[in-house]
Amino acid sequence: MTARRASFPQLLPRSIRFRLTAWYALLLSLVLVTLGVSVLTLAQRRLNDDVNDRLLKTAGDIGVQARRNARDAAARRGGFFFADIVPDLGSFASRGLKIQIVDREDRVWERSESAPDHILVPNQRTSEPTFHTHRVGDADVRTVRFPITAMDSNGNNQVIGAILVGESLETFDDTMGSLRQTLLGTSIVGLALAVVGGWLLAGRALRPVDRVTAMAAAIAAADGSAASLQTRLQVPDTGDEIARLSQTFNAMLDRLQAAFATQRRFVADASHELRTPLTAIRGNVDVLARQTAHADLGPASADIAAALDDMRRESGRMGRLLDDLLMLARADAETEVQLDQRPVRLDEVARDAVRTAGALADGQRLEVSADPVVVSGDPDRLQQLVLILLENAVRHTPREGRIAVEVGGNGTGARLVVRDTGDGIAPEHLPHVFDRFYRADGARARATGGTGLGLAIARTIARGHGGEIAVASTPGAGSTFTLTLPGNRQ
Ligand code: ADP
């Protein structure tokens, strides 16, 4: 079953449009075939009846003539021979009919020019007219055998011979042939037109579904930020299935957006609330550390000092984590609001950040090459972004390594590049380094104080400015982070 299902898409396109058109074509073919067969059957029956009527009428007319001859002969001589009653075929024969007048023994007494010598239809031993279709030469011929009756001396009606009238069915076959061809031709053309029309109509009818799908896909493919969840599908005022689908989808987005907002508020509130007790803990650790430094606690003093050191380091890390979380939660909320935008010299922001990061450097060479570039944005946020990139670079670059910051740009956009000669990032981690809490080197990053939120914050800031941040890296050779921002529009 599964295998059959799996092979299905290769055989037939899995689209409603295709299925609708295929069903439409199938039904139309059925209708056309039924219609064609009915028309052909009816026409054949009708033409057949026409031929039979014509034959019967001619035979009847000749019969009337024969009876008149018999009456005349009887009046003249009190009786008649078969030769007396044989009518003159002149006017009948001219119709191109095959006519034979035969006696009871099937001897042909008279025949029209087109009729053969041999009997067309042998004696049927019946006093009723009978119809036969048979082949004469290379054409089918329909013949009626019309018995001639006469009263015998006992007053009984006796068959004394027959009138055979035959007509070639060539015209009949031609008519049926052209009817069949016309039906087939119009059916094929009609079917082709209907399939094309059906395909176009189905496409037209399903276009709103495609539109809904495309919009839903665009929302799904967006970064899941508050702004991307604000998009809503257009609800056509048709009140149909598409309108209901769009409404349902929008209602789902409303709930999703509300859930995101709640989550964001929770993270923001929690990190905000946790900062106060954490500050108290850090203050107390400092007090304890100062007191133990002066008190004589004997052999335990080294252990206590180490434990207090751990506590200070870990609470410091927790403080940074809370700051980052708060920052992200606020940034998420702020995407709905415009950032505070004003003209900012990106080169100056970069120089300030490099100066600050210089204090963190542990032997790495920090270089700046910056052209004066003005962008519109929030200088503090931009500085934070550059610092995140520089801190990461310092953390991942060995002592003798080099970290270079380049700033350049023109009226349409600005570019800030942070290049290091550090460990680099493995290709499988590259697509995820901007994800929240993603750490390419797991435990080690945690040990070096990373929260896994730095690059997520950097990307949020970049996008908040209408820009983007990208990374390229060669493991062992270093990484390059490139920030692109739109030019200053003010
Ligand atoms: P963290 O706070 O752990 O540094 P980030 O979001 O700033 O978190 O970075 C995510 C991951 O990307 C880091 O764990 C690190 O492995 C990797 N990374 C970031 N910058 C660099 C860099 N310059 N060189 C090598 N790896 C980097």
Coordinates of C-alpha atoms and ligand atoms in Angstrom, one line a residue:
M1 CA 0.0 0.0 0.0
T2 CA 2.7 2.4 1.1
A3 CA 4.8 1.4 -2.0
R4 CA 1.8 2.1 -4.3
R5 CA 1.2 5.4 -2.7
A6 CA 4.9 6.3 -3.0
S7 CA 5.0 5.6 -6.7
F8 CA 1.7 7.4 -7.4
P9 CA 3.1 10.9 -7.7
Q10 CA 5.6 9.8 -10.4
L11 CA 2.7 8.6 -12.5
L12 CA 0.2 11.4 -12.1
P13 CA 0.6 15.0 -11.0
R14 CA -0.9 15.3 -7.5
S15 CA -2.9 18.5 -8.0
I16 CA -6.6 19.2 -7.7
R17 CA -6.4 21.0 -11.0
F18 CA -5.2 17.8 -12.8
R19 CA -7.8 15.6 -11.0
L20 CA -10.6 18.0 -11.8
T21 CA -9.7 18.2 -15.5
A22 CA -9.2 14.4 -15.7
W23 CA -12.6 13.7 -14.1
Y24 CA -14.2 16.4 -16.4
A25 CA -12.6 14.8 -19.5
L26 CA -13.6 11.3 -18.4
L27 CA -17.3 12.3 -17.8
L28 CA -17.4 14.3 -21.0
S29 CA -16.0 11.3 -22.9
L30 CA -18.7 9.1 -21.4
V31 CA -21.4 11.5 -22.4
L32 CA -20.0 11.9 -25.9
V33 CA -19.7 8.1 -26.4
T34 CA -23.2 7.5 -25.1
L35 CA -24.6 10.4 -27.2
G36 CA -22.7 9.2 -30.3
V37 CA -23.9 5.6 -29.9
S38 CA -27.5 6.7 -29.4
V39 CA -27.4 9.1 -32.4
L40 CA -25.9 6.4 -34.6
T41 CA -28.4 3.7 -33.5
L42 CA -31.3 6.1 -34.0
A43 CA -30.1 7.3 -37.4
Q44 CA -29.5 3.7 -38.5
R45 CA -32.9 2.6 -37.4
R46 CA -34.6 5.6 -39.0
L47 CA -32.8 5.2 -42.3
N48 CA -33.5 1.4 -42.2
D49 CA -37.2 2.1 -41.7
D50 CA -37.1 4.6 -44.6
V51 CA -35.5 2.0 -47.0
N52 CA -38.0 -0.7 -45.9
D53 CA -41.0 1.7 -46.4
R54 CA -39.8 2.6 -49.8
L55 CA -39.3 -1.0 -50.8
L56 CA -42.6 -2.1 -49.4
K57 CA -44.4 0.8 -51.1
T58 CA -42.9 0.0 -54.5
A59 CA -43.7 -3.7 -54.1
G60 CA -47.2 -2.8 -53.0
D61 CA -47.7 -0.6 -56.1
I62 CA -46.5 -3.4 -58.4
G63 CA -48.8 -5.8 -56.5
V64 CA -51.8 -3.5 -57.2
Q65 CA -50.8 -3.6 -60.9
A66 CA -50.6 -7.4 -60.8
R67 CA -54.0 -7.8 -59.1
R68 CA -55.5 -5.4 -61.7
N69 CA -54.0 -7.6 -64.5
A70 CA -55.4 -10.7 -62.9
R71 CA -58.8 -9.1 -62.6
D72 CA -58.8 -8.0 -66.3
A73 CA -57.7 -11.5 -67.5
A74 CA -60.3 -13.2 -65.3
A75 CA -63.0 -10.8 -66.7
R76 CA -61.9 -11.5 -70.3
R77 CA -61.4 -15.3 -70.1
G78 CA -62.8 -16.4 -66.8
G79 CA -59.3 -17.3 -65.5
F80 CA -55.6 -16.3 -65.9
F81 CA -52.1 -17.7 -66.2
F82 CA -49.1 -16.3 -64.3
A83 CA -48.0 -14.7 -67.6
D84 CA -51.2 -12.6 -67.6
I85 CA -50.6 -11.0 -64.3
V86 CA -46.9 -10.0 -64.7
P87 CA -47.0 -6.2 -64.6
D88 CA -45.1 -3.8 -66.8
L89 CA -42.0 -2.6 -64.7
G90 CA -41.3 0.4 -66.9
S91 CA -42.0 3.2 -64.5
F92 CA -40.8 1.3 -61.4
A93 CA -37.6 0.0 -63.0
S94 CA -36.5 3.6 -63.8
R95 CA -36.0 4.2 -60.0
G96 CA -32.8 2.1 -60.2
L97 CA -34.4 -0.6 -58.1
K98 CA -33.7 -4.3 -58.6
I99 CA -37.1 -5.8 -59.3
Q100 CA -38.0 -9.4 -60.0
I101 CA -41.4 -11.0 -60.6
V102 CA -41.2 -14.7 -59.8
D103 CA -43.7 -17.5 -59.7
R104 CA -44.2 -20.1 -57.0
E105 CA -41.2 -22.1 -58.2
D106 CA -39.0 -19.0 -58.1
R107 CA -38.8 -18.8 -61.9
V108 CA -38.0 -15.2 -62.8
W109 CA -40.7 -13.9 -65.3
E110 CA -39.8 -10.3 -65.4
R111 CA -36.9 -8.3 -64.0
S112 CA -35.7 -4.7 -64.1
E113 CA -32.4 -3.9 -65.9
S114 CA -30.3 -3.7 -62.7
A115 CA -31.7 -6.9 -61.3
P116 CA -29.6 -10.1 -61.7
D117 CA -31.0 -13.3 -63.4
H118 CA -30.8 -15.4 -60.3
I119 CA -33.4 -15.1 -57.7
L120 CA -32.6 -12.3 -55.2
V121 CA -34.3 -14.0 -52.2
P122 CA -35.5 -17.6 -52.4
N123 CA -39.1 -18.6 -51.4
Q124 CA -39.8 -18.0 -47.8
R125 CA -43.1 -20.0 -47.7
T126 CA -45.0 -17.2 -46.0
S127 CA -47.8 -14.9 -47.2
E128 CA -46.3 -11.9 -45.3
P129 CA -43.7 -9.6 -46.9
T130 CA -40.1 -10.4 -45.6
F131 CA -37.0 -8.2 -45.6
H132 CA -33.5 -9.4 -46.3
T133 CA -30.0 -7.9 -46.5
H134 CA -27.5 -9.7 -48.7
R135 CA -24.6 -9.0 -50.9
V136 CA -24.9 -8.5 -54.6
G137 CA -21.6 -7.9 -56.3
D138 CA -19.6 -5.6 -54.0
A139 CA -22.5 -3.8 -52.4
D140 CA -25.1 -4.7 -49.7
V141 CA -28.7 -4.9 -51.0
R142 CA -31.8 -4.7 -49.0
T143 CA -34.7 -6.7 -50.6
V144 CA -38.3 -7.2 -49.8
R145 CA -40.0 -10.3 -50.9
F146 CA -43.7 -9.4 -51.4
P147 CA -45.9 -12.4 -52.0
I148 CA -48.6 -12.2 -54.8
T149 CA -51.7 -14.0 -53.7
A150 CA -54.8 -15.1 -55.6
M151 CA -58.1 -16.8 -54.6
D152 CA -58.3 -20.5 -55.7
S153 CA -61.5 -22.3 -56.7
N154 CA -62.2 -23.1 -53.0
G155 CA -62.1 -19.4 -52.1
N156 CA -58.7 -19.7 -50.3
N157 CA -56.0 -17.2 -50.7
Q158 CA -52.9 -18.9 -52.3
V159 CA -49.4 -17.5 -52.9
I160 CA -48.9 -17.7 -56.6
G161 CA -45.6 -15.8 -56.8
A162 CA -43.7 -12.9 -55.4
I163 CA -42.5 -9.4 -56.2
L164 CA -38.9 -8.9 -55.1
V165 CA -37.8 -5.3 -54.8
G166 CA -34.1 -4.6 -53.9
E167 CA -32.2 -1.4 -53.3
S168 CA -28.5 -1.0 -53.0
L169 CA -27.4 0.1 -49.5
E170 CA -24.5 2.1 -50.8
T171 CA -26.1 5.5 -50.1
F172 CA -27.3 4.2 -46.7
D173 CA -23.7 3.1 -45.8
D174 CA -22.3 6.4 -47.1
T175 CA -24.7 8.4 -45.0
M176 CA -23.9 6.3 -41.9
G177 CA -20.2 6.6 -42.6
S178 CA -20.2 10.3 -42.9
L179 CA -22.4 10.6 -39.8
R180 CA -20.0 8.5 -37.8
Q181 CA -17.1 10.6 -39.0
T182 CA -18.8 13.8 -38.2
L183 CA -19.7 12.6 -34.7
L184 CA -16.1 11.3 -34.1
G185 CA -14.6 14.5 -35.4
T186 CA -16.8 16.9 -33.5
S187 CA -16.4 14.7 -30.3
I188 CA -12.6 14.8 -30.5
V189 CA -12.5 18.6 -31.2
G190 CA -15.1 19.2 -28.5
L191 CA -13.3 17.0 -26.0
A192 CA -10.0 18.7 -26.7
L193 CA -11.6 22.2 -26.3
A194 CA -13.3 21.1 -23.2
V195 CA -10.1 19.7 -21.7
V196 CA -8.2 22.9 -22.4
G197 CA -11.1 25.0 -21.2
G198 CA -11.5 22.8 -18.1
W199 CA -7.8 23.1 -17.3
L200 CA -7.9 26.9 -17.6
L201 CA -11.1 27.1 -15.6
A202 CA -9.8 24.8 -12.9
G203 CA -6.7 26.9 -12.8
R204 CA -8.7 30.0 -12.5
A205 CA -11.0 28.6 -9.8
L206 CA -8.0 27.3 -7.8
R207 CA -5.9 30.5 -8.2
P208 CA -7.2 31.8 -4.8
V209 CA -6.0 28.6 -3.2
D210 CA -2.6 29.1 -4.7
R211 CA -2.6 32.6 -3.4
V212 CA -3.5 31.5 0.1
T213 CA -0.8 28.8 -0.1
A214 CA 1.8 31.2 -1.3
M215 CA 0.9 33.7 1.5
A216 CA 0.8 31.0 4.1
A217 CA 4.2 29.7 2.9
A218 CA 5.7 33.2 3.0
I219 CA 4.5 33.6 6.6
A220 CA 5.8 30.2 7.5
A221 CA 9.2 30.9 5.8
A222 CA 9.6 34.3 7.6
D223 CA 11.8 34.5 10.6
G224 CA 8.9 34.0 13.1
S225 CA 9.4 37.5 14.4
A226 CA 6.6 39.6 15.7
A227 CA 6.5 41.6 12.5
S228 CA 6.3 38.5 10.3
L229 CA 3.4 37.2 12.3
Q230 CA 1.5 40.4 11.7
T231 CA 0.9 39.6 8.1
R232 CA -2.7 38.4 7.4
L233 CA -4.3 36.8 4.4
Q234 CA -6.6 38.9 2.4
V235 CA -10.2 37.6 2.9
P236 CA -12.1 37.8 -0.4
D237 CA -15.7 38.9 0.2
T238 CA -17.1 36.0 -1.7
G239 CA -18.2 34.1 1.4
D240 CA -17.0 30.8 -0.2
E241 CA -14.6 28.1 0.9
I242 CA -11.6 30.2 0.1
A243 CA -12.9 33.1 2.2
R244 CA -13.6 30.7 5.1
L245 CA -10.1 29.1 4.7
S246 CA -8.5 32.5 4.8
Q247 CA -10.5 33.5 7.9
T248 CA -9.6 30.3 9.7
F249 CA -6.0 30.8 8.8
N250 CA -6.0 34.4 10.1
A251 CA -7.7 33.3 13.3
M252 CA -4.9 30.8 13.8
L253 CA -2.3 33.5 13.2
D254 CA -4.1 35.7 15.7
R255 CA -3.8 33.0 18.4
L256 CA -0.2 32.3 17.4
Q257 CA 0.7 35.9 17.6
A258 CA -1.0 36.2 21.0
A259 CA 0.9 33.1 22.2
F260 CA 4.2 34.6 21.0
A261 CA 3.4 37.9 22.7
T262 CA 2.6 36.0 26.0
Q263 CA 5.9 34.1 25.7
R264 CA 7.8 37.3 25.0
R265 CA 6.3 39.1 27.9
F266 CA 7.0 36.1 30.2
V267 CA 10.7 36.0 29.1
A268 CA 11.0 39.8 29.6
D269 CA 9.3 39.8 33.0
A270 CA 11.1 36.7 34.2
S271 CA 14.5 38.1 33.2
H272 CA 13.7 41.5 34.6
E273 CA 12.5 40.0 37.9
L274 CA 15.5 37.6 38.2
R275 CA 17.9 40.5 37.9
T276 CA 17.1 41.9 41.3
P277 CA 17.8 38.7 43.4
L278 CA 20.8 38.1 41.2
T279 CA 22.2 41.5 42.0
A280 CA 21.7 40.8 45.7
I281 CA 23.5 37.4 45.4
R282 CA 26.4 39.1 43.6
G283 CA 26.6 41.8 46.2
N284 CA 26.6 39.2 49.0
V285 CA 29.2 37.1 47.3
D286 CA 31.4 40.2 47.1
V287 CA 30.9 40.9 50.8
L288 CA 31.7 37.3 51.7
A289 CA 34.8 37.3 49.5
R290 CA 36.1 40.4 51.1
Q291 CA 35.4 39.0 54.6
T292 CA 37.0 35.6 54.0
A293 CA 40.0 37.3 52.5
H294 CA 40.7 38.9 55.8
A295 CA 39.5 36.1 58.2
D296 CA 41.6 33.2 59.1
L297 CA 39.6 30.1 58.2
G298 CA 42.4 27.6 58.4
P299 CA 42.8 24.8 55.8
A300 CA 39.2 25.4 54.4
S301 CA 40.0 29.0 53.3
A302 CA 41.3 27.9 49.9
D303 CA 38.2 25.9 49.2
I304 CA 35.9 28.7 50.3
A305 CA 37.8 31.2 48.2
A306 CA 37.5 28.9 45.1
A307 CA 33.8 28.3 45.8
L308 CA 33.2 32.0 46.1
D309 CA 35.1 32.6 42.8
D310 CA 32.9 30.0 41.1
M311 CA 29.8 31.7 42.5
R312 CA 31.0 35.1 41.2
R313 CA 31.8 33.8 37.8
E314 CA 28.5 31.9 37.4
S315 CA 26.4 34.7 38.7
G316 CA 28.2 37.0 36.3
R317 CA 27.3 34.6 33.4
M318 CA 23.7 34.4 34.6
G319 CA 23.6 38.2 34.7
R320 CA 24.8 38.4 31.1
L321 CA 22.3 35.7 30.1
L322 CA 19.4 37.7 31.7
D323 CA 20.6 40.9 30.0
D324 CA 20.7 39.1 26.6
L325 CA 17.2 37.5 27.1
L326 CA 15.8 40.8 28.2
M327 CA 17.4 42.5 25.2
L328 CA 16.0 39.9 22.8
A329 CA 12.5 40.0 24.3
R330 CA 12.5 43.8 24.0
A331 CA 13.8 43.7 20.5
D332 CA 11.1 41.2 19.5
A333 CA 8.5 43.6 20.9
E334 CA 10.2 46.5 19.3
T335 CA 10.0 45.2 15.8
E336 CA 6.4 46.2 15.9
V337 CA 7.5 49.7 16.8
Q338 CA 10.0 51.6 14.7
L339 CA 13.5 51.8 16.1
D340 CA 14.8 55.2 17.2
Q341 CA 16.5 56.1 13.8
R342 CA 18.9 59.0 13.3
P343 CA 22.0 59.5 11.1
V344 CA 24.9 57.6 12.6
R345 CA 28.6 57.5 11.5
L346 CA 29.1 53.7 11.1
D347 CA 32.9 54.2 11.0
E348 CA 32.9 55.9 14.3
V349 CA 30.7 53.2 15.8
A350 CA 33.2 50.6 14.6
R351 CA 36.2 52.5 16.0
D352 CA 34.5 52.9 19.4
A353 CA 33.7 49.2 19.5
V354 CA 37.2 48.2 18.5
R355 CA 38.5 50.4 21.3
T356 CA 36.2 48.7 23.8
A357 CA 37.0 45.3 22.5
G358 CA 40.7 46.1 22.8
A359 CA 40.4 45.7 26.5
L360 CA 39.2 42.1 26.0
A361 CA 41.9 41.1 23.6
D362 CA 44.4 38.7 24.8
G363 CA 47.2 39.2 22.3
Q364 CA 45.1 39.3 19.2
R365 CA 45.8 42.2 16.8
L366 CA 42.8 44.4 16.2
E367 CA 42.8 46.6 13.1
V368 CA 40.2 49.0 11.7
S369 CA 40.0 50.4 8.2
A370 CA 36.9 52.6 8.0
D371 CA 35.7 55.1 5.4
P372 CA 33.3 57.7 6.7
V373 CA 29.8 56.2 6.2
V374 CA 26.5 57.5 7.5
V375 CA 23.6 55.2 8.1
S376 CA 20.3 55.8 9.8
G377 CA 19.9 53.9 13.0
D378 CA 20.4 53.6 16.8
P379 CA 24.1 54.2 17.6
D380 CA 23.9 52.2 20.9
R381 CA 22.4 49.2 19.2
L382 CA 24.8 49.3 16.3
Q383 CA 27.7 49.5 18.8
Q384 CA 26.3 46.5 20.6
L385 CA 26.1 44.6 17.4
V386 CA 29.8 45.3 16.4
L387 CA 30.9 44.4 20.0
I388 CA 29.1 41.1 19.8
L389 CA 31.0 40.3 16.6
L390 CA 34.3 41.5 18.1
E391 CA 33.9 39.6 21.4
N392 CA 33.2 36.4 19.4
A393 CA 36.2 37.1 17.2
V394 CA 38.4 37.6 20.3
R395 CA 37.1 34.5 21.9
H396 CA 37.7 32.3 18.9
T397 CA 41.0 33.7 17.7
P398 CA 44.3 32.5 19.1
R399 CA 46.7 35.0 20.7
E400 CA 48.9 35.8 17.6
G401 CA 45.7 36.0 15.4
R402 CA 44.4 39.0 13.6
I403 CA 41.0 40.6 13.7
A404 CA 40.1 43.2 11.1
V405 CA 37.2 45.5 10.9
E406 CA 36.4 47.2 7.6
V407 CA 33.7 49.8 7.0
G408 CA 32.7 51.0 3.6
G409 CA 29.7 51.9 1.5
N410 CA 28.0 54.4 -0.7
G411 CA 24.7 56.2 -0.9
T412 CA 22.7 53.1 -1.4
G413 CA 24.1 51.0 1.4
A414 CA 26.8 50.4 4.0
R415 CA 28.9 47.4 4.8
L416 CA 30.8 46.5 8.0
V417 CA 33.0 43.4 7.9
V418 CA 34.6 41.7 10.9
R419 CA 37.3 39.2 9.8
D420 CA 39.3 37.0 12.0
T421 CA 41.9 34.4 11.6
G422 CA 40.5 32.1 14.3
D423 CA 39.1 28.5 14.5
G424 CA 36.4 29.1 11.9
I425 CA 33.0 27.4 12.0
A426 CA 32.3 24.0 10.5
P427 CA 29.9 24.1 7.5
E428 CA 27.2 22.1 9.4
H429 CA 27.0 24.8 12.1
L430 CA 27.1 27.8 9.7
P431 CA 23.3 27.9 8.9
H432 CA 22.5 27.9 12.7
V433 CA 24.9 30.2 14.3
F434 CA 22.3 33.0 14.3
D435 CA 19.8 30.8 16.1
R436 CA 19.0 31.5 19.7
F437 CA 20.9 29.4 22.1
Y438 CA 22.9 27.7 19.3
R439 CA 26.5 27.0 20.1
A440 CA 28.7 25.5 17.5
D441 CA 31.2 24.3 20.1
G442 CA 28.8 23.5 22.9
A443 CA 30.4 23.1 26.3
R444 CA 33.5 25.1 25.4
A445 CA 31.5 28.1 24.5
R446 CA 29.7 27.9 27.7
A447 CA 32.9 27.7 29.6
T448 CA 34.2 30.8 27.9
G449 CA 31.1 32.7 29.0
G450 CA 29.1 32.6 25.8
T451 CA 25.3 32.5 26.2
G452 CA 24.5 31.4 22.6
L453 CA 22.4 34.6 22.2
G454 CA 25.0 37.0 20.9
L455 CA 24.6 36.4 17.2
A456 CA 20.8 36.1 17.6
I457 CA 20.9 39.6 19.1
A458 CA 23.2 40.8 16.3
R459 CA 20.8 39.6 13.7
T460 CA 17.8 41.1 15.4
I461 CA 19.6 44.5 15.5
A462 CA 20.6 44.2 11.9
R463 CA 17.1 43.4 10.7
G464 CA 15.7 46.1 13.0
H465 CA 17.7 48.5 10.9
G466 CA 16.4 47.0 7.6
G467 CA 19.8 45.3 7.1
E468 CA 21.1 41.8 7.2
I469 CA 24.1 39.9 8.6
A470 CA 25.8 37.0 7.0
V471 CA 28.7 34.7 7.8
A472 CA 31.3 32.9 5.7
S473 CA 33.9 30.7 7.3
T474 CA 36.7 28.2 6.6
P475 CA 37.4 25.9 9.5
G476 CA 41.0 26.5 10.7
A477 CA 41.4 29.7 8.6
G478 CA 38.9 32.1 10.2
S479 CA 35.5 33.6 9.9
T480 CA 34.0 36.7 8.2
F481 CA 30.8 38.3 9.4
T482 CA 29.3 40.9 7.0
L483 CA 26.7 43.4 8.1
T484 CA 24.9 45.2 5.3
L485 CA 22.7 48.2 6.1
P486 CA 20.6 50.5 3.9
G487 CA 22.1 53.9 3.3
N488 CA 21.1 57.0 5.3
R489 CA 17.8 58.2 3.9
Q490 CA 17.6 61.3 6.0
Ligands
ADP1 P1 28.1 32.7 22.1 O1 27.5 33.6 23.1 O2 28.1 31.3 22.5 O3 29.3 33.2 21.4 P2 26.9 33.5 19.7 O4 25.4 33.5 19.3 O5 27.6 34.8 19.7 O6 26.9 32.7 21.0 O7 27.6 32.5 18.7 C1 27.1 31.3 18.3 C2 28.2 30.3 18.0 O8 28.8 30.7 16.8 C3 29.3 30.3 19.1 O9 29.0 29.3 20.0 C4 30.5 29.9 18.3 O10 30.7 28.6 18.3 C5 30.2 30.4 16.9 N1 31.0 31.6 16.5 C6 30.5 32.9 16.6 N2 31.5 33.7 16.2 C7 32.5 33.0 15.8 C8 33.9 33.3 15.3 N3 34.2 34.6 15.1 N4 34.7 32.3 15.1 C9 34.3 31.0 15.3 N5 33.1 30.7 15.8 C10 32.2 31.6 16.1

